[in-house]
Amino acid sequence: DGGITQSPKYLFRKEGQNVTLSCEQNLNHDAMYWYRQDPGQGLRLIYYSQIVNDFQKGDIAEGYSVSREKKESFPLTVTSAQKNPTAFYLCASKGTSGALSEQFFGPGTRLTVL
Amino acid sequence: SQQGEEDPQALSIQEGENATMNCSYKTSINNLQWYRQNSGRGLVHLILIRSNEREKHSGRLRVTLDTSKKSSSLLITASRAADTASYFCATPAHQAGTALIFGKGTTLSVSS
């Protein structure tokens, strides 16, 4: 089955800890994205990567970091510098047919700071 | 930077009724997409409409696009309880490669 997987589904973090959210896709997509969703809100772009070994900051990158060492993987680290990390995190990917194609989303990771 | 704004924020209807959701955006676009999100899940793509299209259909979905008014609407006909979800419009993020900008969504509740 082709798709995007995210793990874990639920994650709890103590204040001051860094945590890493996993995102893997087997769709052979070049572009991958991380979004944050707060209750009752839309999605906000954290980071995106158009190609392996390259990534760019989105609208709310402060307190987050990413890497793109493999085409299939785009992990997101939530650092202790992110003061309000409790949210639902969504990873997405997209093929190389330009802007006129859909994004495919993973099931999300719900992060809670204790 | 929020591009799309959906209206209404919430909509409650009975099964069999039609549901209409609207989206307004700010800058010029070459396409607009609609996504659906069930509670606590990822988003699922519903339909993409190009800027040179005025209307598009997919099953019980009908999307319109008015580029002069910078607005789009999503119509779900003959709603079912399974249509209960949040619906988002998304437009290209011109400053962020192929990323999308999402509105806050319309939460649709269909009761049987």
PDB file of C-alpha atoms in Angstrom:
ATOM      1  CA  ASP A   1       0.000   0.000   0.000  1.00  0.00           C
ATOM      2  CA  GLY A   2       1.284   3.445  -0.903  1.00  0.00           C
ATOM      3  CA  GLY A   3       0.891   6.263   1.553  1.00  0.00           C
ATOM      4  CA  ILE A   4       2.272   8.381   4.326  1.00  0.00           C
ATOM      5  CA  THR A   5       2.830   7.138   7.841  1.00  0.00           C
ATOM      6  CA  GLN A   6       3.386   9.210  10.933  1.00  0.00           C
ATOM      7  CA  SER A   7       4.510   7.986  14.305  1.00  0.00           C
ATOM      8  CA  PRO A   8       3.762   8.017  17.076  1.00  0.00           C
ATOM      9  CA  LYS A   9       0.037   8.752  17.000  1.00  0.00           C
ATOM     10  CA  TYR A  10       0.195  10.329  20.467  1.00  0.00           C
ATOM     11  CA  LEU A  11       3.255  11.858  22.073  1.00  0.00           C
ATOM     12  CA  PHE A  12       3.732  13.363  25.489  1.00  0.00           C
ATOM     13  CA  ARG A  13       6.604  15.676  26.254  1.00  0.00           C
ATOM     14  CA  LYS A  14       7.872  17.183  29.430  1.00  0.00           C
ATOM     15  CA  GLU A  15       8.809  20.809  29.370  1.00  0.00           C
ATOM     16  CA  GLY A  16      12.392  21.309  28.262  1.00  0.00           C
ATOM     17  CA  GLN A  17      12.552  18.101  26.233  1.00  0.00           C
ATOM     18  CA  ASN A  18      13.168  17.762  22.542  1.00  0.00           C
ATOM     19  CA  VAL A  19      10.985  15.265  20.714  1.00  0.00           C
ATOM     20  CA  THR A  20      11.088  13.971  17.146  1.00  0.00           C
ATOM     21  CA  LEU A  21       8.031  13.167  15.055  1.00  0.00           C
ATOM     22  CA  SER A  22       8.464  10.657  12.271  1.00  0.00           C
ATOM     23  CA  CYS A  23       7.060  10.992   8.743  1.00  0.00           C
ATOM     24  CA  GLU A  24       7.672   8.377   6.049  1.00  0.00           C
ATOM     25  CA  GLN A  25       6.211   8.119   2.540  1.00  0.00           C
ATOM     26  CA  ASN A  26       6.488   5.443  -0.137  1.00  0.00           C
ATOM     27  CA  LEU A  27       4.801   7.465  -2.867  1.00  0.00           C
ATOM     28  CA  ASN A  28       8.106   8.464  -4.454  1.00  0.00           C
ATOM     29  CA  HIS A  29       7.194  12.105  -3.891  1.00  0.00           C
ATOM     30  CA  ASP A  30       9.879  14.752  -3.971  1.00  0.00           C
ATOM     31  CA  ALA A  31       8.103  17.381  -1.878  1.00  0.00           C
ATOM     32  CA  MET A  32       7.212  16.963   1.774  1.00  0.00           C
ATOM     33  CA  TYR A  33       5.616  19.337   4.292  1.00  0.00           C
ATOM     34  CA  TRP A  34       4.962  19.732   7.996  1.00  0.00           C
ATOM     35  CA  TYR A  35       1.887  21.561   9.239  1.00  0.00           C
ATOM     36  CA  ARG A  36       0.658  22.397  12.701  1.00  0.00           C
ATOM     37  CA  GLN A  37      -3.044  22.464  13.564  1.00  0.00           C
ATOM     38  CA  ASP A  38      -4.447  23.997  16.719  1.00  0.00           C
ATOM     39  CA  PRO A  39      -8.045  23.352  17.877  1.00  0.00           C
ATOM     40  CA  GLY A  40     -10.584  24.982  15.603  1.00  0.00           C
ATOM     41  CA  GLN A  41      -7.867  26.337  13.388  1.00  0.00           C
ATOM     42  CA  GLY A  42      -6.566  25.696   9.949  1.00  0.00           C
ATOM     43  CA  LEU A  43      -3.148  24.301   9.109  1.00  0.00           C
ATOM     44  CA  ARG A  44      -0.042  26.412   9.419  1.00  0.00           C
ATOM     45  CA  LEU A  45       3.144  25.561   7.548  1.00  0.00           C
ATOM     46  CA  ILE A  46       6.188  24.786   9.687  1.00  0.00           C
ATOM     47  CA  TYR A  47       8.777  23.529   7.191  1.00  0.00           C
ATOM     48  CA  TYR A  48       8.786  22.177   3.671  1.00  0.00           C
ATOM     49  CA  SER A  49      11.232  20.319   1.476  1.00  0.00           C
ATOM     50  CA  GLN A  50      11.095  20.308  -2.315  1.00  0.00           C
ATOM     51  CA  ILE A  51      13.924  17.816  -2.742  1.00  0.00           C
ATOM     52  CA  VAL A  52      16.307  15.644  -0.761  1.00  0.00           C
ATOM     53  CA  ASN A  53      18.940  17.525   1.270  1.00  0.00           C
ATOM     54  CA  ASP A  54      17.043  20.795   0.967  1.00  0.00           C
ATOM     55  CA  PHE A  55      14.348  22.347   3.139  1.00  0.00           C
ATOM     56  CA  GLN A  56      12.860  25.769   3.803  1.00  0.00           C
ATOM     57  CA  LYS A  57      11.194  27.492   6.720  1.00  0.00           C
ATOM     58  CA  GLY A  58       7.470  28.020   6.617  1.00  0.00           C
ATOM     59  CA  ASP A  59       5.392  30.555   8.511  1.00  0.00           C
ATOM     60  CA  ILE A  60       6.000  29.198  12.023  1.00  0.00           C
ATOM     61  CA  ALA A  61       9.436  27.522  11.962  1.00  0.00           C
ATOM     62  CA  GLU A  62      10.731  28.947  15.259  1.00  0.00           C
ATOM     63  CA  GLY A  63      11.333  26.187  17.795  1.00  0.00           C
ATOM     64  CA  TYR A  64      11.286  23.435  15.180  1.00  0.00           C
ATOM     65  CA  SER A  65      13.926  21.709  13.084  1.00  0.00           C
ATOM     66  CA  VAL A  66      13.849  19.181  10.248  1.00  0.00           C
ATOM     67  CA  SER A  67      16.139  17.065   8.108  1.00  0.00           C
ATOM     68  CA  ARG A  68      15.709  15.496   4.676  1.00  0.00           C
ATOM     69  CA  GLU A  69      18.486  12.976   4.250  1.00  0.00           C
ATOM     70  CA  LYS A  70      16.296  10.485   2.378  1.00  0.00           C
ATOM     71  CA  LYS A  71      13.530  11.019  -0.116  1.00  0.00           C
ATOM     72  CA  GLU A  72      11.155   8.877   1.939  1.00  0.00           C
ATOM     73  CA  SER A  73      11.696  10.540   5.301  1.00  0.00           C
ATOM     74  CA  PHE A  74      11.113  14.027   6.709  1.00  0.00           C
ATOM     75  CA  PRO A  75      11.362  13.972  10.533  1.00  0.00           C
ATOM     76  CA  LEU A  76      10.352  16.999  12.587  1.00  0.00           C
ATOM     77  CA  THR A  77      12.021  17.835  15.893  1.00  0.00           C
ATOM     78  CA  VAL A  78      10.126  19.979  18.346  1.00  0.00           C
ATOM     79  CA  THR A  79      12.761  21.656  20.470  1.00  0.00           C
ATOM     80  CA  SER A  80      12.551  23.140  23.941  1.00  0.00           C
ATOM     81  CA  ALA A  81      12.604  26.544  22.276  1.00  0.00           C
ATOM     82  CA  GLN A  82       9.031  25.980  21.087  1.00  0.00           C
ATOM     83  CA  LYS A  83       7.067  27.485  23.964  1.00  0.00           C
ATOM     84  CA  ASN A  84       3.633  26.197  23.071  1.00  0.00           C
ATOM     85  CA  PRO A  85       4.101  22.891  21.256  1.00  0.00           C
ATOM     86  CA  THR A  86       0.824  21.210  22.217  1.00  0.00           C
ATOM     87  CA  ALA A  87      -0.923  20.699  18.878  1.00  0.00           C
ATOM     88  CA  PHE A  88      -1.800  18.237  16.132  1.00  0.00           C
ATOM     89  CA  TYR A  89       1.033  17.804  13.634  1.00  0.00           C
ATOM     90  CA  LEU A  90       0.389  16.758  10.056  1.00  0.00           C
ATOM     91  CA  CYS A  91       2.895  15.649   7.462  1.00  0.00           C
ATOM     92  CA  ALA A  92       2.118  15.745   3.749  1.00  0.00           C
ATOM     93  CA  SER A  93       3.795  14.957   0.471  1.00  0.00           C
ATOM     94  CA  LYS A  94       3.294  15.860  -3.152  1.00  0.00           C
ATOM     95  CA  GLY A  95       4.455  14.617  -6.512  1.00  0.00           C
ATOM     96  CA  THR A  96       6.429  16.583  -9.059  1.00  0.00           C
ATOM     97  CA  SER A  97       3.602  17.655 -11.329  1.00  0.00           C
ATOM     98  CA  GLY A  98       3.864  21.272 -10.269  1.00  0.00           C
ATOM     99  CA  ALA A  99       1.240  23.193  -8.360  1.00  0.00           C
ATOM    100  CA  LEU A 100      -1.707  21.478 -10.052  1.00  0.00           C
ATOM    101  CA  SER A 101      -1.771  18.358  -7.946  1.00  0.00           C
ATOM    102  CA  GLU A 102      -2.953  17.338  -4.530  1.00  0.00           C
ATOM    103  CA  GLN A 103      -1.091  16.854  -1.311  1.00  0.00           C
ATOM    104  CA  PHE A 104      -1.330  13.524   0.467  1.00  0.00           C
ATOM    105  CA  PHE A 105      -1.543  13.659   4.230  1.00  0.00           C
ATOM    106  CA  GLY A 106      -0.485  11.324   6.988  1.00  0.00           C
ATOM    107  CA  PRO A 107      -2.786  10.496   9.917  1.00  0.00           C
ATOM    108  CA  GLY A 108      -1.130  13.027  12.223  1.00  0.00           C
ATOM    109  CA  THR A 109       0.644  13.045  15.580  1.00  0.00           C
ATOM    110  CA  ARG A 110      -0.968  14.652  18.600  1.00  0.00           C
ATOM    111  CA  LEU A 111       1.690  16.184  20.836  1.00  0.00           C
ATOM    112  CA  THR A 112       0.892  17.140  24.411  1.00  0.00           C
ATOM    113  CA  VAL A 113       3.233  18.924  26.780  1.00  0.00           C
ATOM    114  CA  LEU A 114       2.862  17.783  30.366  1.00  0.00           C
TER     115      LEU A 114
ATOM    116  CA  SER B   1      -0.165  34.313   6.326  1.00  0.00           C
ATOM    117  CA  GLN B   2      -3.691  33.047   5.830  1.00  0.00           C
ATOM    118  CA  GLN B   3      -4.964  33.022   2.310  1.00  0.00           C
ATOM    119  CA  GLY B   4      -8.361  31.369   2.511  1.00  0.00           C
ATOM    120  CA  GLU B   5     -11.244  32.033   4.840  1.00  0.00           C
ATOM    121  CA  GLU B   6     -14.180  29.643   4.958  1.00  0.00           C
ATOM    122  CA  ASP B   7     -17.704  30.647   5.751  1.00  0.00           C
ATOM    123  CA  PRO B   8     -19.634  29.620   7.758  1.00  0.00           C
ATOM    124  CA  GLN B   9     -17.388  28.358  10.541  1.00  0.00           C
ATOM    125  CA  ALA B  10     -19.966  25.735  11.457  1.00  0.00           C
ATOM    126  CA  LEU B  11     -22.967  24.263   9.674  1.00  0.00           C
ATOM    127  CA  SER B  12     -25.587  21.834  10.968  1.00  0.00           C
ATOM    128  CA  ILE B  13     -28.049  20.178   8.624  1.00  0.00           C
ATOM    129  CA  GLN B  14     -30.266  17.121   8.320  1.00  0.00           C
ATOM    130  CA  GLU B  15     -29.497  14.145   6.150  1.00  0.00           C
ATOM    131  CA  GLY B  16     -30.670  14.667   2.618  1.00  0.00           C
ATOM    132  CA  GLU B  17     -30.198  18.427   2.690  1.00  0.00           C
ATOM    133  CA  ASN B  18     -27.560  20.248   0.688  1.00  0.00           C
ATOM    134  CA  ALA B  19     -24.551  21.874   2.362  1.00  0.00           C
ATOM    135  CA  THR B  20     -22.817  24.917   0.929  1.00  0.00           C
ATOM    136  CA  MET B  21     -19.491  26.212   2.157  1.00  0.00           C
ATOM    137  CA  ASN B  22     -17.719  29.303   0.894  1.00  0.00           C
ATOM    138  CA  CYS B  23     -14.075  30.269   0.682  1.00  0.00           C
ATOM    139  CA  SER B  24     -12.545  33.660   0.035  1.00  0.00           C
ATOM    140  CA  TYR B  25      -8.884  34.253  -0.730  1.00  0.00           C
ATOM    141  CA  LYS B  26      -6.644  37.264  -1.143  1.00  0.00           C
ATOM    142  CA  THR B  27      -4.128  36.928  -3.946  1.00  0.00           C
ATOM    143  CA  SER B  28      -4.219  35.609  -7.496  1.00  0.00           C
ATOM    144  CA  ILE B  29      -4.135  31.833  -7.804  1.00  0.00           C
ATOM    145  CA  ASN B  30      -3.773  29.215 -10.511  1.00  0.00           C
ATOM    146  CA  ASN B  31      -5.805  26.642  -8.627  1.00  0.00           C
ATOM    147  CA  LEU B  32      -7.867  26.122  -5.498  1.00  0.00           C
ATOM    148  CA  GLN B  33      -8.305  22.838  -3.673  1.00  0.00           C
ATOM    149  CA  TRP B  34     -10.815  21.521  -1.149  1.00  0.00           C
ATOM    150  CA  TYR B  35      -9.911  19.010   1.548  1.00  0.00           C
ATOM    151  CA  ARG B  36     -11.891  17.109   4.120  1.00  0.00           C
ATOM    152  CA  GLN B  37     -10.774  16.190   7.647  1.00  0.00           C
ATOM    153  CA  ASN B  38     -12.550  13.746   9.895  1.00  0.00           C
ATOM    154  CA  SER B  39     -12.064  14.431  13.588  1.00  0.00           C
ATOM    155  CA  GLY B  40      -8.518  13.660  14.701  1.00  0.00           C
ATOM    156  CA  ARG B  41      -7.430  12.445  11.273  1.00  0.00           C
ATOM    157  CA  GLY B  42      -5.334  13.657   8.377  1.00  0.00           C
ATOM    158  CA  LEU B  43      -6.753  15.603   5.461  1.00  0.00           C
ATOM    159  CA  VAL B  44      -8.128  13.981   2.345  1.00  0.00           C
ATOM    160  CA  HIS B  45      -8.136  15.751  -0.999  1.00  0.00           C
ATOM    161  CA  LEU B  46     -11.603  16.231  -2.498  1.00  0.00           C
ATOM    162  CA  ILE B  47     -11.265  18.306  -5.613  1.00  0.00           C
ATOM    163  CA  LEU B  48      -8.984  20.753  -7.426  1.00  0.00           C
ATOM    164  CA  ILE B  49     -10.302  23.528  -9.634  1.00  0.00           C
ATOM    165  CA  ARG B  50      -8.040  25.476 -11.958  1.00  0.00           C
ATOM    166  CA  SER B  51      -8.235  29.234 -12.339  1.00  0.00           C
ATOM    167  CA  ASN B  52      -9.607  28.892 -15.889  1.00  0.00           C
ATOM    168  CA  GLU B  53     -12.456  26.678 -14.697  1.00  0.00           C
ATOM    169  CA  ARG B  54     -15.706  28.046 -13.299  1.00  0.00           C
ATOM    170  CA  GLU B  55     -17.304  24.869 -12.084  1.00  0.00           C
ATOM    171  CA  LYS B  56     -16.297  21.296 -11.420  1.00  0.00           C
ATOM    172  CA  HIS B  57     -18.195  18.222 -10.289  1.00  0.00           C
ATOM    173  CA  SER B  58     -17.153  15.058  -8.526  1.00  0.00           C
ATOM    174  CA  GLY B  59     -19.922  12.740  -7.428  1.00  0.00           C
ATOM    175  CA  ARG B  60     -22.095  14.687  -4.951  1.00  0.00           C
ATOM    176  CA  LEU B  61     -19.589  17.536  -4.841  1.00  0.00           C
ATOM    177  CA  ARG B  62     -19.851  20.690  -6.885  1.00  0.00           C
ATOM    178  CA  VAL B  63     -17.179  23.363  -6.694  1.00  0.00           C
ATOM    179  CA  THR B  64     -17.371  26.812  -8.225  1.00  0.00           C
ATOM    180  CA  LEU B  65     -14.636  29.387  -8.610  1.00  0.00           C
ATOM    181  CA  ASP B  66     -15.055  33.104  -9.221  1.00  0.00           C
ATOM    182  CA  THR B  67     -11.614  34.607  -9.708  1.00  0.00           C
ATOM    183  CA  SER B  68     -13.038  38.128 -10.089  1.00  0.00           C
ATOM    184  CA  LYS B  69     -14.462  37.896  -6.571  1.00  0.00           C
ATOM    185  CA  LYS B  70     -11.622  35.713  -5.284  1.00  0.00           C
ATOM    186  CA  SER B  71     -14.096  33.211  -3.940  1.00  0.00           C
ATOM    187  CA  SER B  72     -15.042  29.559  -4.231  1.00  0.00           C
ATOM    188  CA  SER B  73     -17.894  27.457  -2.986  1.00  0.00           C
ATOM    189  CA  LEU B  74     -18.257  23.769  -2.204  1.00  0.00           C
ATOM    190  CA  LEU B  75     -21.699  22.232  -2.469  1.00  0.00           C
ATOM    191  CA  ILE B  76     -22.403  18.783  -1.087  1.00  0.00           C
ATOM    192  CA  THR B  77     -25.738  17.507  -2.328  1.00  0.00           C
ATOM    193  CA  ALA B  78     -27.968  15.027  -0.530  1.00  0.00           C
ATOM    194  CA  SER B  79     -25.803  15.062   2.592  1.00  0.00           C
ATOM    195  CA  ARG B  80     -25.238  11.924   4.626  1.00  0.00           C
ATOM    196  CA  ALA B  81     -24.217  11.466   8.251  1.00  0.00           C
ATOM    197  CA  ALA B  82     -20.852  10.243   6.935  1.00  0.00           C
ATOM    198  CA  ASP B  83     -20.233  13.699   5.463  1.00  0.00           C
ATOM    199  CA  THR B  84     -19.781  15.035   8.993  1.00  0.00           C
ATOM    200  CA  ALA B  85     -16.274  16.500   8.975  1.00  0.00           C
ATOM    201  CA  SER B  86     -14.325  19.725   8.633  1.00  0.00           C
ATOM    202  CA  TYR B  87     -13.801  21.107   5.152  1.00  0.00           C
ATOM    203  CA  PHE B  88     -10.883  23.311   4.164  1.00  0.00           C
ATOM    204  CA  CYS B  89     -10.053  25.280   1.083  1.00  0.00           C
ATOM    205  CA  ALA B  90      -6.390  25.607   0.143  1.00  0.00           C
ATOM    206  CA  THR B  91      -4.514  27.829  -2.267  1.00  0.00           C
ATOM    207  CA  PRO B  92      -0.892  27.895  -3.403  1.00  0.00           C
ATOM    208  CA  ALA B  93       1.563  29.576  -1.052  1.00  0.00           C
ATOM    209  CA  HIS B  94       3.402  31.770  -3.527  1.00  0.00           C
ATOM    210  CA  GLN B  95       6.321  32.297  -1.180  1.00  0.00           C
ATOM    211  CA  ALA B  96       6.702  28.663  -0.168  1.00  0.00           C
ATOM    212  CA  GLY B  97       7.289  26.542  -3.226  1.00  0.00           C
ATOM    213  CA  THR B  98       4.483  24.065  -3.732  1.00  0.00           C
ATOM    214  CA  ALA B  99       3.102  24.356  -0.206  1.00  0.00           C
ATOM    215  CA  LEU B 100      -0.541  25.257   0.368  1.00  0.00           C
ATOM    216  CA  ILE B 101      -2.209  27.837   2.561  1.00  0.00           C
ATOM    217  CA  PHE B 102      -5.296  26.569   4.340  1.00  0.00           C
ATOM    218  CA  GLY B 103      -8.268  28.424   5.735  1.00  0.00           C
ATOM    219  CA  LYS B 104      -9.689  27.729   9.202  1.00  0.00           C
ATOM    220  CA  GLY B 105     -12.305  25.401   7.792  1.00  0.00           C
ATOM    221  CA  THR B 106     -16.031  24.824   8.008  1.00  0.00           C
ATOM    222  CA  THR B 107     -17.222  22.175  10.451  1.00  0.00           C
ATOM    223  CA  LEU B 108     -20.183  20.334   8.961  1.00  0.00           C
ATOM    224  CA  SER B 109     -22.487  18.266  11.125  1.00  0.00           C
ATOM    225  CA  VAL B 110     -25.072  16.103   9.388  1.00  0.00           C
ATOM    226  CA  SER B 111     -27.658  14.513  11.639  1.00  0.00           C
ATOM    227  CA  SER B 112     -29.822  11.554  10.735  1.00  0.00           C
TER     228      SER B 112
END
